[in-house]
PDB file of C-alpha atoms and ligand atoms in Angstrom:
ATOM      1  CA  UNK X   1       0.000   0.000   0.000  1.00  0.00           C
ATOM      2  CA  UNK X   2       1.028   3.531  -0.644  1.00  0.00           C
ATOM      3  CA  UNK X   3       2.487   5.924   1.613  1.00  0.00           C
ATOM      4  CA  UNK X   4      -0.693   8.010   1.353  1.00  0.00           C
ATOM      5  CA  UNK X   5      -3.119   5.609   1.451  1.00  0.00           C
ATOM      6  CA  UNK X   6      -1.084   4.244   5.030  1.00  0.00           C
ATOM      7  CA  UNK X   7      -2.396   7.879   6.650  1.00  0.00           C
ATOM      8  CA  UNK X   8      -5.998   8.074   5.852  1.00  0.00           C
ATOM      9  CA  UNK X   9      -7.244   7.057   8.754  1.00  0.00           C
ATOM     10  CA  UNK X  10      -6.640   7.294  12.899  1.00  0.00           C
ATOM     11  CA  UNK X  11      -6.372   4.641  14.990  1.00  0.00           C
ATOM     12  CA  UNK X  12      -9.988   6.150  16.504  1.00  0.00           C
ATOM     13  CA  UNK X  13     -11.407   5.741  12.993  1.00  0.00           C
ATOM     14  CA  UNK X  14     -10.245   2.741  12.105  1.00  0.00           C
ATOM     15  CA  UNK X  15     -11.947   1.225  15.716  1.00  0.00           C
ATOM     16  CA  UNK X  16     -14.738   3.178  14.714  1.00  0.00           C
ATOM     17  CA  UNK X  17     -15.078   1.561  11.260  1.00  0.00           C
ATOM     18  CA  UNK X  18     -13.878  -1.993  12.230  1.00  0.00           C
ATOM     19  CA  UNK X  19     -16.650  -1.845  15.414  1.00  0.00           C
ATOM     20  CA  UNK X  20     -19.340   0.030  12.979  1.00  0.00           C
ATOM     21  CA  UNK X  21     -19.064  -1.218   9.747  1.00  0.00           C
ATOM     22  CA  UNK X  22     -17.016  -4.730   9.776  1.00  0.00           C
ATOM     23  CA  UNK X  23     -18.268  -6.586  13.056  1.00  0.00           C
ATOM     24  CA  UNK X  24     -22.087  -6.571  12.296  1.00  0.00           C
ATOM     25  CA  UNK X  25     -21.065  -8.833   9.209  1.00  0.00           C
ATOM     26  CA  UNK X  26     -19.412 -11.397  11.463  1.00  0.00           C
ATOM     27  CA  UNK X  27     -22.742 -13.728  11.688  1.00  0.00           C
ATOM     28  CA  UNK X  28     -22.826 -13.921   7.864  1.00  0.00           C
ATOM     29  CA  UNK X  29     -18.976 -14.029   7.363  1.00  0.00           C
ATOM     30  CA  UNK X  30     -19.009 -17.432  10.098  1.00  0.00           C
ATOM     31  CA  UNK X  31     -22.157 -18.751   7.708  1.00  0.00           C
ATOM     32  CA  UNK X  32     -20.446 -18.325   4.454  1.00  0.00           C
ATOM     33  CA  UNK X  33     -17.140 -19.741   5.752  1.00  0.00           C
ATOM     34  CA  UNK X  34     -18.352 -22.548   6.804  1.00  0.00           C
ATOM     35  CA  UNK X  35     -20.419 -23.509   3.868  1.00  0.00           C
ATOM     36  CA  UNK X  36     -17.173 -23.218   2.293  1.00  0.00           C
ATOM     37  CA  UNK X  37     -15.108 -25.201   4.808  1.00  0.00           C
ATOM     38  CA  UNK X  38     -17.262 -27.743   6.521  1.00  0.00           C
ATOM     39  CA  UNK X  39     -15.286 -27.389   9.287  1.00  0.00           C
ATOM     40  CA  UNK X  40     -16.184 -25.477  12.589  1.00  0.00           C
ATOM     41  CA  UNK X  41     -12.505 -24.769  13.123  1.00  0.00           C
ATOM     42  CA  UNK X  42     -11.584 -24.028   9.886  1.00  0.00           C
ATOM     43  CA  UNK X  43     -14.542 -21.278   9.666  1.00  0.00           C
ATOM     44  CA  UNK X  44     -13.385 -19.378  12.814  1.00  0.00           C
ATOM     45  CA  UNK X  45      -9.603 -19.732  11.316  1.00  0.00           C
ATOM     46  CA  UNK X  46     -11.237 -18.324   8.134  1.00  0.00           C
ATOM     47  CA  UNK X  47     -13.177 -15.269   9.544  1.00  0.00           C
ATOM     48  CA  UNK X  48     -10.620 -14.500  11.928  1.00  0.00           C
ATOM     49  CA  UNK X  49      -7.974 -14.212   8.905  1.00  0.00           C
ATOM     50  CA  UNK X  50     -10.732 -12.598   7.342  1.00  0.00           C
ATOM     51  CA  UNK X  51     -10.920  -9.861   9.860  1.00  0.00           C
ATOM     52  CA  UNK X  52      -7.281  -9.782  10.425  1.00  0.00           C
ATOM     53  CA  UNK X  53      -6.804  -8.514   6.881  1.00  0.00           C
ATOM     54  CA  UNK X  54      -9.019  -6.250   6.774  1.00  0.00           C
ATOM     55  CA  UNK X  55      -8.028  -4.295  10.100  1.00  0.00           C
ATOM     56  CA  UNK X  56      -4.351  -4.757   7.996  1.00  0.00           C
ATOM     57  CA  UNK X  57      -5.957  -2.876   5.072  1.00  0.00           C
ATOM     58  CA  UNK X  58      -8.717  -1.151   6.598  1.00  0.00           C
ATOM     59  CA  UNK X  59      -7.144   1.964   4.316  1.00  0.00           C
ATOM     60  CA  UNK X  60      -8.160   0.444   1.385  1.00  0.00           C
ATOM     61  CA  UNK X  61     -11.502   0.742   2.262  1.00  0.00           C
ATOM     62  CA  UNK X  62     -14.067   3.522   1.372  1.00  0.00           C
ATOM     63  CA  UNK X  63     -15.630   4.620   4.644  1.00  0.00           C
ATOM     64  CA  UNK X  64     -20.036   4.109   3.641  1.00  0.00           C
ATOM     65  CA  UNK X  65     -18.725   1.653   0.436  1.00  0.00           C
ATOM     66  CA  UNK X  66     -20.120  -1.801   0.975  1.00  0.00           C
ATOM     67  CA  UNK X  67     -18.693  -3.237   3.884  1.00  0.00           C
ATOM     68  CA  UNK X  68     -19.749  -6.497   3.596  1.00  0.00           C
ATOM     69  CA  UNK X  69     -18.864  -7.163  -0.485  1.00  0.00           C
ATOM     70  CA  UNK X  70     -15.427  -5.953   0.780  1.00  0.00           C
ATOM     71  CA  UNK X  71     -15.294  -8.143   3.435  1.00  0.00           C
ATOM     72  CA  UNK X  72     -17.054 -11.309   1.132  1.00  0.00           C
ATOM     73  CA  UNK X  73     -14.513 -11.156  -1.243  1.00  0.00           C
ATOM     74  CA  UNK X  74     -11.161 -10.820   1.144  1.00  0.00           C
ATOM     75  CA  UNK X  75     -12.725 -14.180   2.423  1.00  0.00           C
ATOM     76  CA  UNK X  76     -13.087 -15.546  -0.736  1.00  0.00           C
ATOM     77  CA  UNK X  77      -9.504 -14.568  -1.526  1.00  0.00           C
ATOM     78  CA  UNK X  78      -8.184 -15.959   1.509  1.00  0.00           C
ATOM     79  CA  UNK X  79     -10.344 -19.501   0.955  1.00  0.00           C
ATOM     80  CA  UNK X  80      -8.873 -19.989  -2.532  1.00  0.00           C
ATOM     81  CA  UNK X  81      -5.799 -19.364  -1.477  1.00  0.00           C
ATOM     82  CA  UNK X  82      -5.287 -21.257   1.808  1.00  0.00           C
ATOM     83  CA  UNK X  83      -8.074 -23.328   2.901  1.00  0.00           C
ATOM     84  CA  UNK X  84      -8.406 -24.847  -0.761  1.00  0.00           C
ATOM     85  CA  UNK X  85      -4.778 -25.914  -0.560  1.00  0.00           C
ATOM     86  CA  UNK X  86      -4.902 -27.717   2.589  1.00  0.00           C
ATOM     87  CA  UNK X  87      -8.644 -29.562   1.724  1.00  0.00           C
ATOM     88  CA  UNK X  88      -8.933 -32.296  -1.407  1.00  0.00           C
ATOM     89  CA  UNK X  89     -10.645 -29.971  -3.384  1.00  0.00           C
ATOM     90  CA  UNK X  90      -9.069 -29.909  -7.391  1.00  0.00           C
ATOM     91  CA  UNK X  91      -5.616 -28.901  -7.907  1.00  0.00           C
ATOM     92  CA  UNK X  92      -5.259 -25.302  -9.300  1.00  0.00           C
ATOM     93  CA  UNK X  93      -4.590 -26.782 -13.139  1.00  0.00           C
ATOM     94  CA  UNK X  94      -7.721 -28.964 -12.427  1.00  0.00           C
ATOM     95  CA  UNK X  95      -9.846 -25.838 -11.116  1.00  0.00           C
ATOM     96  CA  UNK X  96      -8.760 -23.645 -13.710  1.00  0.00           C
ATOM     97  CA  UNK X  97      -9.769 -25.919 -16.397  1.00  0.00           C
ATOM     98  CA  UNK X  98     -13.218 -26.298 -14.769  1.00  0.00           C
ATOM     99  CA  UNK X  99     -13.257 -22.387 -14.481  1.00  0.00           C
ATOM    100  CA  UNK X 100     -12.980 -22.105 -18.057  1.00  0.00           C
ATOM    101  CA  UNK X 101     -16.214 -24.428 -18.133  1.00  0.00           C
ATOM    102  CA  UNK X 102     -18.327 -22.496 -15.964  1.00  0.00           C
ATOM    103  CA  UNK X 103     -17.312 -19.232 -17.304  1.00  0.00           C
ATOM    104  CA  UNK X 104     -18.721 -19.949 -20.609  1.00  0.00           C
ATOM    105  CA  UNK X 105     -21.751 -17.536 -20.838  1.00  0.00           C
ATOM    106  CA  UNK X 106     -23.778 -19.913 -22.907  1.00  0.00           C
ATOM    107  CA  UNK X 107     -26.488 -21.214 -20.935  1.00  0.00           C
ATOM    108  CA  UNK X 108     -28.639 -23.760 -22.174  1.00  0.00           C
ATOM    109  CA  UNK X 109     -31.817 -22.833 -20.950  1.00  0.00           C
ATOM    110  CA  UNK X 110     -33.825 -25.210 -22.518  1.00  0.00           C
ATOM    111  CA  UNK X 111     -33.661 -27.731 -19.905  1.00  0.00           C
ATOM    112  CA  UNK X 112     -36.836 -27.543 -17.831  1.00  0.00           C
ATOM    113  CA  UNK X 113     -37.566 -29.513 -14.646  1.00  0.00           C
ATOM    114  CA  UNK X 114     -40.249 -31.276 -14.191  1.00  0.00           C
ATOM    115  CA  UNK X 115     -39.649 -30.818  -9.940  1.00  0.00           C
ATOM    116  CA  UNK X 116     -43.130 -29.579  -8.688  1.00  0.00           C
ATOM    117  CA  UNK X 117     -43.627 -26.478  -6.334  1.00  0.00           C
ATOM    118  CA  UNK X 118     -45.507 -28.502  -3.300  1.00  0.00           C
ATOM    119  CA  UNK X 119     -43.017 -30.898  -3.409  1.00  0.00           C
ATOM    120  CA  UNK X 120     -39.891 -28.158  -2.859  1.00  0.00           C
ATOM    121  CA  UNK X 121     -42.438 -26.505  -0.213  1.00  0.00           C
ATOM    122  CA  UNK X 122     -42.571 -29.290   1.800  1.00  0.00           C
ATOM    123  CA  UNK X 123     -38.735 -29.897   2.404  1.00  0.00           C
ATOM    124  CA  UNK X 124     -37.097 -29.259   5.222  1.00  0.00           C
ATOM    125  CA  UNK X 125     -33.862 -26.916   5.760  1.00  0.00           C
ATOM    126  CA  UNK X 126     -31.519 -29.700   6.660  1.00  0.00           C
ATOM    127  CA  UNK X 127     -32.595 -30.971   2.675  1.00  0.00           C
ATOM    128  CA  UNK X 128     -32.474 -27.634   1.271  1.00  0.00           C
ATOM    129  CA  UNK X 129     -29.083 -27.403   3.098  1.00  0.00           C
ATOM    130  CA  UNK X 130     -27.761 -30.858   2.424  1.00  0.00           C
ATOM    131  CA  UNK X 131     -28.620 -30.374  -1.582  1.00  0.00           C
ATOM    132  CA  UNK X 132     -26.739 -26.837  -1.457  1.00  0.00           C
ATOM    133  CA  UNK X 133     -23.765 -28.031   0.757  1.00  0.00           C
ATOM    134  CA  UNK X 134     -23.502 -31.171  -2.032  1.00  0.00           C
ATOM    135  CA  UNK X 135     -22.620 -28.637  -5.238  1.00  0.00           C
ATOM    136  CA  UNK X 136     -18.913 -27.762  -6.435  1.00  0.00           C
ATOM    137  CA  UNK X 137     -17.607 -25.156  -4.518  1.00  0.00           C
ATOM    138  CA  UNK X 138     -18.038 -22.346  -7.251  1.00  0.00           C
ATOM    139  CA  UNK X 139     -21.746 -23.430  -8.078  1.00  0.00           C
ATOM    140  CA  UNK X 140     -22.597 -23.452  -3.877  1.00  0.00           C
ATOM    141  CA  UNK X 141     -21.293 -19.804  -3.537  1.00  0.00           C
ATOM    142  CA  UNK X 142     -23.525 -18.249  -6.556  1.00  0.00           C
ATOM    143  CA  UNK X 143     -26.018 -19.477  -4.620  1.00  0.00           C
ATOM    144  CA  UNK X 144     -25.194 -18.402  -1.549  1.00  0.00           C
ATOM    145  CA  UNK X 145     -24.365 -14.725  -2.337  1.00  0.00           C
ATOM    146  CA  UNK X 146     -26.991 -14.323  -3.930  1.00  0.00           C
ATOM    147  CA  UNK X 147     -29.605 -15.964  -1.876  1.00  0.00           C
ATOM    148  CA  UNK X 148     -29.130 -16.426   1.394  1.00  0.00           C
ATOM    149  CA  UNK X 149     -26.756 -13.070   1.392  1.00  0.00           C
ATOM    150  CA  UNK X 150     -28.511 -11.469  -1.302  1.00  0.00           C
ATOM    151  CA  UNK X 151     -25.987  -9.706  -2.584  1.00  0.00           C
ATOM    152  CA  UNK X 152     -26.899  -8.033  -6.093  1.00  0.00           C
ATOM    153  CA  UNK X 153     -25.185  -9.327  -9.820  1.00  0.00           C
ATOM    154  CA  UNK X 154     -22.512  -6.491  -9.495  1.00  0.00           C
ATOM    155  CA  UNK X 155     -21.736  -7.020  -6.139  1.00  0.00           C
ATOM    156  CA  UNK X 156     -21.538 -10.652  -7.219  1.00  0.00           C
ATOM    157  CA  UNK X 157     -19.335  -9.765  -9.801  1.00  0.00           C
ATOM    158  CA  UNK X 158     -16.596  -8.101  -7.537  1.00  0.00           C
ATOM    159  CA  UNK X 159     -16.636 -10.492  -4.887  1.00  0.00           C
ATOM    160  CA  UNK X 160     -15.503 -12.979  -7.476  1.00  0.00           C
ATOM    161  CA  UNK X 161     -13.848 -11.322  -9.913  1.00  0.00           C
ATOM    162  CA  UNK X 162     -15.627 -12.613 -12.799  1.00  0.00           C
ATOM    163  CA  UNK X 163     -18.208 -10.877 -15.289  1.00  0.00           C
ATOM    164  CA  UNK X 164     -21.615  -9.990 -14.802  1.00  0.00           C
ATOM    165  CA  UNK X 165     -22.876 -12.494 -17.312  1.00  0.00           C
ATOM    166  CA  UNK X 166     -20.638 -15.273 -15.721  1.00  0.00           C
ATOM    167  CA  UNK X 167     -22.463 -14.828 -12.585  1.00  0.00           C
ATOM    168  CA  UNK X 168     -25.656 -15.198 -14.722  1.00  0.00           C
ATOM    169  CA  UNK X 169     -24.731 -18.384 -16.062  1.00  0.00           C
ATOM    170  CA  UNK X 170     -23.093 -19.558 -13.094  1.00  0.00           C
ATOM    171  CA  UNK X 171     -26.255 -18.926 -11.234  1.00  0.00           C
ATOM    172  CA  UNK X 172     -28.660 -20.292 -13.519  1.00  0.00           C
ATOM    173  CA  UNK X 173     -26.492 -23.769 -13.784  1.00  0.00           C
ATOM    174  CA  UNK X 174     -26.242 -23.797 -10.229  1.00  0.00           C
ATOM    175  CA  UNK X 175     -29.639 -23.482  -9.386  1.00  0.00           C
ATOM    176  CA  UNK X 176     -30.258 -26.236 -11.956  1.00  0.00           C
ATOM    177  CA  UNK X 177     -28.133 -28.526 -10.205  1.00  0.00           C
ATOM    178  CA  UNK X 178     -29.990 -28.061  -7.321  1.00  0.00           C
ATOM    179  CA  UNK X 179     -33.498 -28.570  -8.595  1.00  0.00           C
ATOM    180  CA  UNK X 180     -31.704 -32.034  -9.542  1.00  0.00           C
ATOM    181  CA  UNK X 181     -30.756 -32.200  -6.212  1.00  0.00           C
ATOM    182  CA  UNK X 182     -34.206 -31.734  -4.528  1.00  0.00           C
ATOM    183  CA  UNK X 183     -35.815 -34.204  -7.675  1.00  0.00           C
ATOM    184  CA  UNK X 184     -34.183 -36.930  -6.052  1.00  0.00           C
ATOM    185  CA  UNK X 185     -35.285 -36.324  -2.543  1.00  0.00           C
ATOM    186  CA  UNK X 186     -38.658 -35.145  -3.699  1.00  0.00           C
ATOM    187  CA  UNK X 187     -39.144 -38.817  -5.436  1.00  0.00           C
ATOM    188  CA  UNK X 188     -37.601 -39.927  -2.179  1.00  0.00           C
ATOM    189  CA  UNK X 189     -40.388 -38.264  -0.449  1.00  0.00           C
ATOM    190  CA  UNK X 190     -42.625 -40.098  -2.897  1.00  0.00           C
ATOM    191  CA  UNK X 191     -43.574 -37.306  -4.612  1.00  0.00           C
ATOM    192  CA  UNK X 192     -44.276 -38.371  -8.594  1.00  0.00           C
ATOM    193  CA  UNK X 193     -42.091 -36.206 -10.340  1.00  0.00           C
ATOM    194  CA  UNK X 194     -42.287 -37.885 -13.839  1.00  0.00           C
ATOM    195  CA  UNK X 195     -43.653 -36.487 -16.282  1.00  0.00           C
ATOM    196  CA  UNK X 196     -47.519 -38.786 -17.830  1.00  0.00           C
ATOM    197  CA  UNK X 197     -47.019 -40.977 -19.758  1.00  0.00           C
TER     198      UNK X 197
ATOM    199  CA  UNK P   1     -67.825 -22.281 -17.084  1.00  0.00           C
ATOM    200  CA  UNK P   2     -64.586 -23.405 -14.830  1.00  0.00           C
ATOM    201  CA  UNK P   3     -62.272 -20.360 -14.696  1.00  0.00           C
ATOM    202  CA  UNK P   4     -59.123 -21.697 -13.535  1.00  0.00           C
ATOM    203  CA  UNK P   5     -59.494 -23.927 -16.895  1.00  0.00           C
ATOM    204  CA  UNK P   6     -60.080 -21.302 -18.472  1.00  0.00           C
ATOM    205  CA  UNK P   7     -57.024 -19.666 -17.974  1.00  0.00           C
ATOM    206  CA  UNK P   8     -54.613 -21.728 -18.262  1.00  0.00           C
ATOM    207  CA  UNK P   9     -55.941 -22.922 -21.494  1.00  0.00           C
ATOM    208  CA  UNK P  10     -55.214 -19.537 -22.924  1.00  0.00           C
ATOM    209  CA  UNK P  11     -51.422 -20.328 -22.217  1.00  0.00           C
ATOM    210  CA  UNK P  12     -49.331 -20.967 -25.218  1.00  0.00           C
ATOM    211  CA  UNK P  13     -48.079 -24.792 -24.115  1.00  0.00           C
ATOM    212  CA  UNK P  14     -44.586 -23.940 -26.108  1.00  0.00           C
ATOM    213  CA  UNK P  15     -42.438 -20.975 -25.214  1.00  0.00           C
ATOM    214  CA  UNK P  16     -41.449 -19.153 -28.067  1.00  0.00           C
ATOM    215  CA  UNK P  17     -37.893 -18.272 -26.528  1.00  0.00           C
ATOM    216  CA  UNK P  18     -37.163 -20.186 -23.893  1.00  0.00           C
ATOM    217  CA  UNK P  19     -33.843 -18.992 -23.583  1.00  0.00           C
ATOM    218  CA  UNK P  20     -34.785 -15.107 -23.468  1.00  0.00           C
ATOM    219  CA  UNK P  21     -37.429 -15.840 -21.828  1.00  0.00           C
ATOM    220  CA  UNK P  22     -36.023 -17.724 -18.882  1.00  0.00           C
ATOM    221  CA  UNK P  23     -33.336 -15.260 -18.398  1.00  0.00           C
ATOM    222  CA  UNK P  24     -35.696 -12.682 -17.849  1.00  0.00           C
ATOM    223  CA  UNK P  25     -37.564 -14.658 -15.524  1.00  0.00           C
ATOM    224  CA  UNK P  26     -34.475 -15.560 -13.327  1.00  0.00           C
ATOM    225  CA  UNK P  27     -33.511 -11.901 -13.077  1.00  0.00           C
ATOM    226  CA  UNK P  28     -36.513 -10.158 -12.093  1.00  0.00           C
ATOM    227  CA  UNK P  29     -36.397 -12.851  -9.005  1.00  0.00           C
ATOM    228  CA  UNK P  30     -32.999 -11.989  -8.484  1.00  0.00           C
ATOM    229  CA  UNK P  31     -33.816  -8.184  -8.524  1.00  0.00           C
ATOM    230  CA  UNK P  32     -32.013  -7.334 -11.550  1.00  0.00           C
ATOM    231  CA  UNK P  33     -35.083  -6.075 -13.596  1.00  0.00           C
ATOM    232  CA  UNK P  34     -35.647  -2.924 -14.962  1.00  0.00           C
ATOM    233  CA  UNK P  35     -39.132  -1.646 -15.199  1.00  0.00           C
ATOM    234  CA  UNK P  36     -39.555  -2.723 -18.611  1.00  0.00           C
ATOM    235  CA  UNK P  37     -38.845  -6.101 -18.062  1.00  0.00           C
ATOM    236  CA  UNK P  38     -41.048  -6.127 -15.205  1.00  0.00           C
ATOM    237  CA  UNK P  39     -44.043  -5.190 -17.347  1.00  0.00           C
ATOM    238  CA  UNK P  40     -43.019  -8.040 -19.899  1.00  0.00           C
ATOM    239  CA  UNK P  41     -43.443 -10.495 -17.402  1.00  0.00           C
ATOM    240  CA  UNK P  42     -47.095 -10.287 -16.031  1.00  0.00           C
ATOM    241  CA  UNK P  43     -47.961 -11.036 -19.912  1.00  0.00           C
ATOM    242  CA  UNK P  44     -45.409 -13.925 -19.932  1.00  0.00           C
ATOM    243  CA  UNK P  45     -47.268 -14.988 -16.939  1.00  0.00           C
ATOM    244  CA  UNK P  46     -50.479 -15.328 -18.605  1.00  0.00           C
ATOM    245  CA  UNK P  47     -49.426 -16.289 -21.923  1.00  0.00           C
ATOM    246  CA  UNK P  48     -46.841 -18.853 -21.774  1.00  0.00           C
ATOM    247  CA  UNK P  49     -47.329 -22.317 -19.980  1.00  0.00           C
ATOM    248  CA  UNK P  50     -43.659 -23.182 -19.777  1.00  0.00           C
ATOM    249  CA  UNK P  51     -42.997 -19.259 -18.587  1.00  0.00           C
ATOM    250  CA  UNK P  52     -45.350 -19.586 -15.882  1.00  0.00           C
ATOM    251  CA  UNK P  53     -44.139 -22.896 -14.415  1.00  0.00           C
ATOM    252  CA  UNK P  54     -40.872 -21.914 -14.589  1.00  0.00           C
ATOM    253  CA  UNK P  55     -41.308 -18.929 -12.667  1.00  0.00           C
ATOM    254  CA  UNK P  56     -43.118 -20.436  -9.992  1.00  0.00           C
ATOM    255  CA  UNK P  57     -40.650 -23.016  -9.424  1.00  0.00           C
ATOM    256  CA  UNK P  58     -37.642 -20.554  -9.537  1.00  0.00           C
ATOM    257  CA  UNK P  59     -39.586 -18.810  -7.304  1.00  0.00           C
ATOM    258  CA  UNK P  60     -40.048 -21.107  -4.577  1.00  0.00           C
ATOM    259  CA  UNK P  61     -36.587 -21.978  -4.944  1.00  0.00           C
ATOM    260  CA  UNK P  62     -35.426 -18.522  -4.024  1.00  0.00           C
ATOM    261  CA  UNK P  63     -37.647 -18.732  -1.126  1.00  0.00           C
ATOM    262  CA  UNK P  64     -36.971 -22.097   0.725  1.00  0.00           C
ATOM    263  CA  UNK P  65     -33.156 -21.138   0.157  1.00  0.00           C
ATOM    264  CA  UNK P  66     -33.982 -17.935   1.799  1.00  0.00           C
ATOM    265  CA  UNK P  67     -36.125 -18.976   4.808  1.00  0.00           C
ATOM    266  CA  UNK P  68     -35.065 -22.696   5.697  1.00  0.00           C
ATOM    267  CA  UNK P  69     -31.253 -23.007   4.992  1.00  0.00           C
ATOM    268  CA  UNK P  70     -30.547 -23.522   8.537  1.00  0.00           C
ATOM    269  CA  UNK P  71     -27.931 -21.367   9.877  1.00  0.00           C
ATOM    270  CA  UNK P  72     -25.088 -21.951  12.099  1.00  0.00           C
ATOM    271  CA  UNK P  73     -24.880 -19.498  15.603  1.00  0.00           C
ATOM    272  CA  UNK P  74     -21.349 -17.827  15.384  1.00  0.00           C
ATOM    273  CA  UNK P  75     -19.329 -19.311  18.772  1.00  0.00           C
ATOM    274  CA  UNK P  76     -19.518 -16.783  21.379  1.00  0.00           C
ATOM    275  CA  UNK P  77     -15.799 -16.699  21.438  1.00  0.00           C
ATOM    276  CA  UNK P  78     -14.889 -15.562  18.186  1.00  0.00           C
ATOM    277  CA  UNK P  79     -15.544 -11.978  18.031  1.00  0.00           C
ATOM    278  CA  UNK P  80     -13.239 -11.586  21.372  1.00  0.00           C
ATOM    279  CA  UNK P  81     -10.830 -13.759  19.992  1.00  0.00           C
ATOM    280  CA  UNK P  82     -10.705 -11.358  16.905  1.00  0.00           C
ATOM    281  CA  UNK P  83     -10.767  -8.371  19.056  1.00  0.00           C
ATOM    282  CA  UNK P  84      -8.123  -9.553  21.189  1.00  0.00           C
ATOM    283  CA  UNK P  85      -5.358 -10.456  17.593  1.00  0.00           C
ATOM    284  CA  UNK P  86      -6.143  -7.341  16.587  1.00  0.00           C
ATOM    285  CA  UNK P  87      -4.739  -5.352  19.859  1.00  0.00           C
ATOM    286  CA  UNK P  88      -1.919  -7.570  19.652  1.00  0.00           C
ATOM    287  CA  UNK P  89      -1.220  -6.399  15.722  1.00  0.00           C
ATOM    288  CA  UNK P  90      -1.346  -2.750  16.797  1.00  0.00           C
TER     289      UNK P  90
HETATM  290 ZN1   ZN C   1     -42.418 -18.064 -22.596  1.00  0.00          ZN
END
């Protein structure tokens, strides 16, 4: 960081800002990390890096900007680049190539599911959970920024680094693996989802 | 004469553009909308069979994420913890 930046603020702002505007995130920071992780531990190790970080580069930060986009994607950051080491998800070649996959922006959206309403109203959040925690790692957090944090497209964007229509796709796939997801308890459930004959 | 028959037999049973269609659909749920689209879409509702189910299931799909994905209480511990590194990094 710059010499300028280093000065912006004083040691009573930057209590003021980490107290104000980076704490009240800490319930949402714990949830995402540990959809990430799986791991109690890991998620607290995660957030408090999280946290650490941004105290380090709390000058970087636009006092009334969006705290919590700031503070999503300094998580995300730190995920990819520590906690994804350490767990068996793909190798970096392996991700990249799959990257390449997901960030095509040509969604086939064609595919229609023949999952019924009642049957996804009736499930229960450990089935909802279990089908979201079961996606790739890339699909699950679409899904969780934008629905369970609700974070908008462009926030989206930013937070990951990709393009607006890349979170589109990404999105729209990812929700379709889900519905796949919840077909198979729904028929579980004995709900008919085939199609008449 | 039975209404609710009625009106969905005025549907169109095949979309005319899925794709376009769809991608509307998904963003207005996800806020993205302009105004515009937003005015396209009551007319896709009534319209367009494969428009309408697909909404409604997107829909509810937004919403059980939304309201049941259970959520895990933060341990009491970690904001002092965080609190307590940072002092030390001062
Ligand atoms: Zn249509």
């Amino acid at each position: 960081m710059s010499e300028v930046q280093r000065k912006k603020y004083s040691d009573k702002d930057k209590n003021a800002i980490f107290d104000q505007e980076f704490m009240p995130h800490i319930d949402s920071m714990y949830n995402f990390a540990y959809r990430l992780t799986f791991d109690e531990d890991d998620a607290k190790d995660l957030v408090q890096d999280t946290y650490l970080k941004a105290y380090r580069f709390i000058n970087s930060f636009e006092r009334g900007t969006n705290a919590k986009a700031w503070l999503f994607r300094i998580l995300k950051n730190s995920f990819i680049n520590e906690y994804r080491k350490k767990s068996k998800q793909p190798s970096k070649v392996d991700y990249q190539e799959v990257e390449t996959y997901y960030n095509s922006d040509n969604v086939d959206y064609n595919m229609t599911s023949d999952l019924r309403v009642d049957a996804v109203k009736d499930m229960l959040g450990d089935e909802i959970s279990n089908a979201l925690n079961s996606l790739a790692v890339d699909f699950r957090t679409v899904i969780i920024l934008c629905d369970l944090e609700g974070f908008t497209y462009e926030e989206m964007a930013k937070i990951l680094d990709i393009p607006i229509g890349t979170v589109r796709s990404r999105l729209h796939r990812a929700r379709n693996l889900l519905k796949e997801k919840l077909k198979g308890y729904a028929q579980n459930m004995g709900y008919d989802t085939e199609e008449d004959q | 004469m039975d209404k609710n028959f009625n009106s969905s037999s005025e549907r169109k049973l095949n979309c005319r553009d899925v794709g376009k269609c769809f991608k509307l659909l998904e963003s207005i749920l996800d806020g993205e909308a302009d105004l515009e689209s937003k005015a396209l879409l009551d007319e896709k509702l009534e319209k367009c069979q494969p428009c309408f189910e697909h909404f409604h299931l997107e829909k509810v799909i937004r919403e059980v994420l939304k309201t049941k994905c259970t959520k895990r209480v933060v341990p009491v511990e970690l904001a002092d913890t965080i609190r307590q590194k940072i002092q030390e990094i001062k």
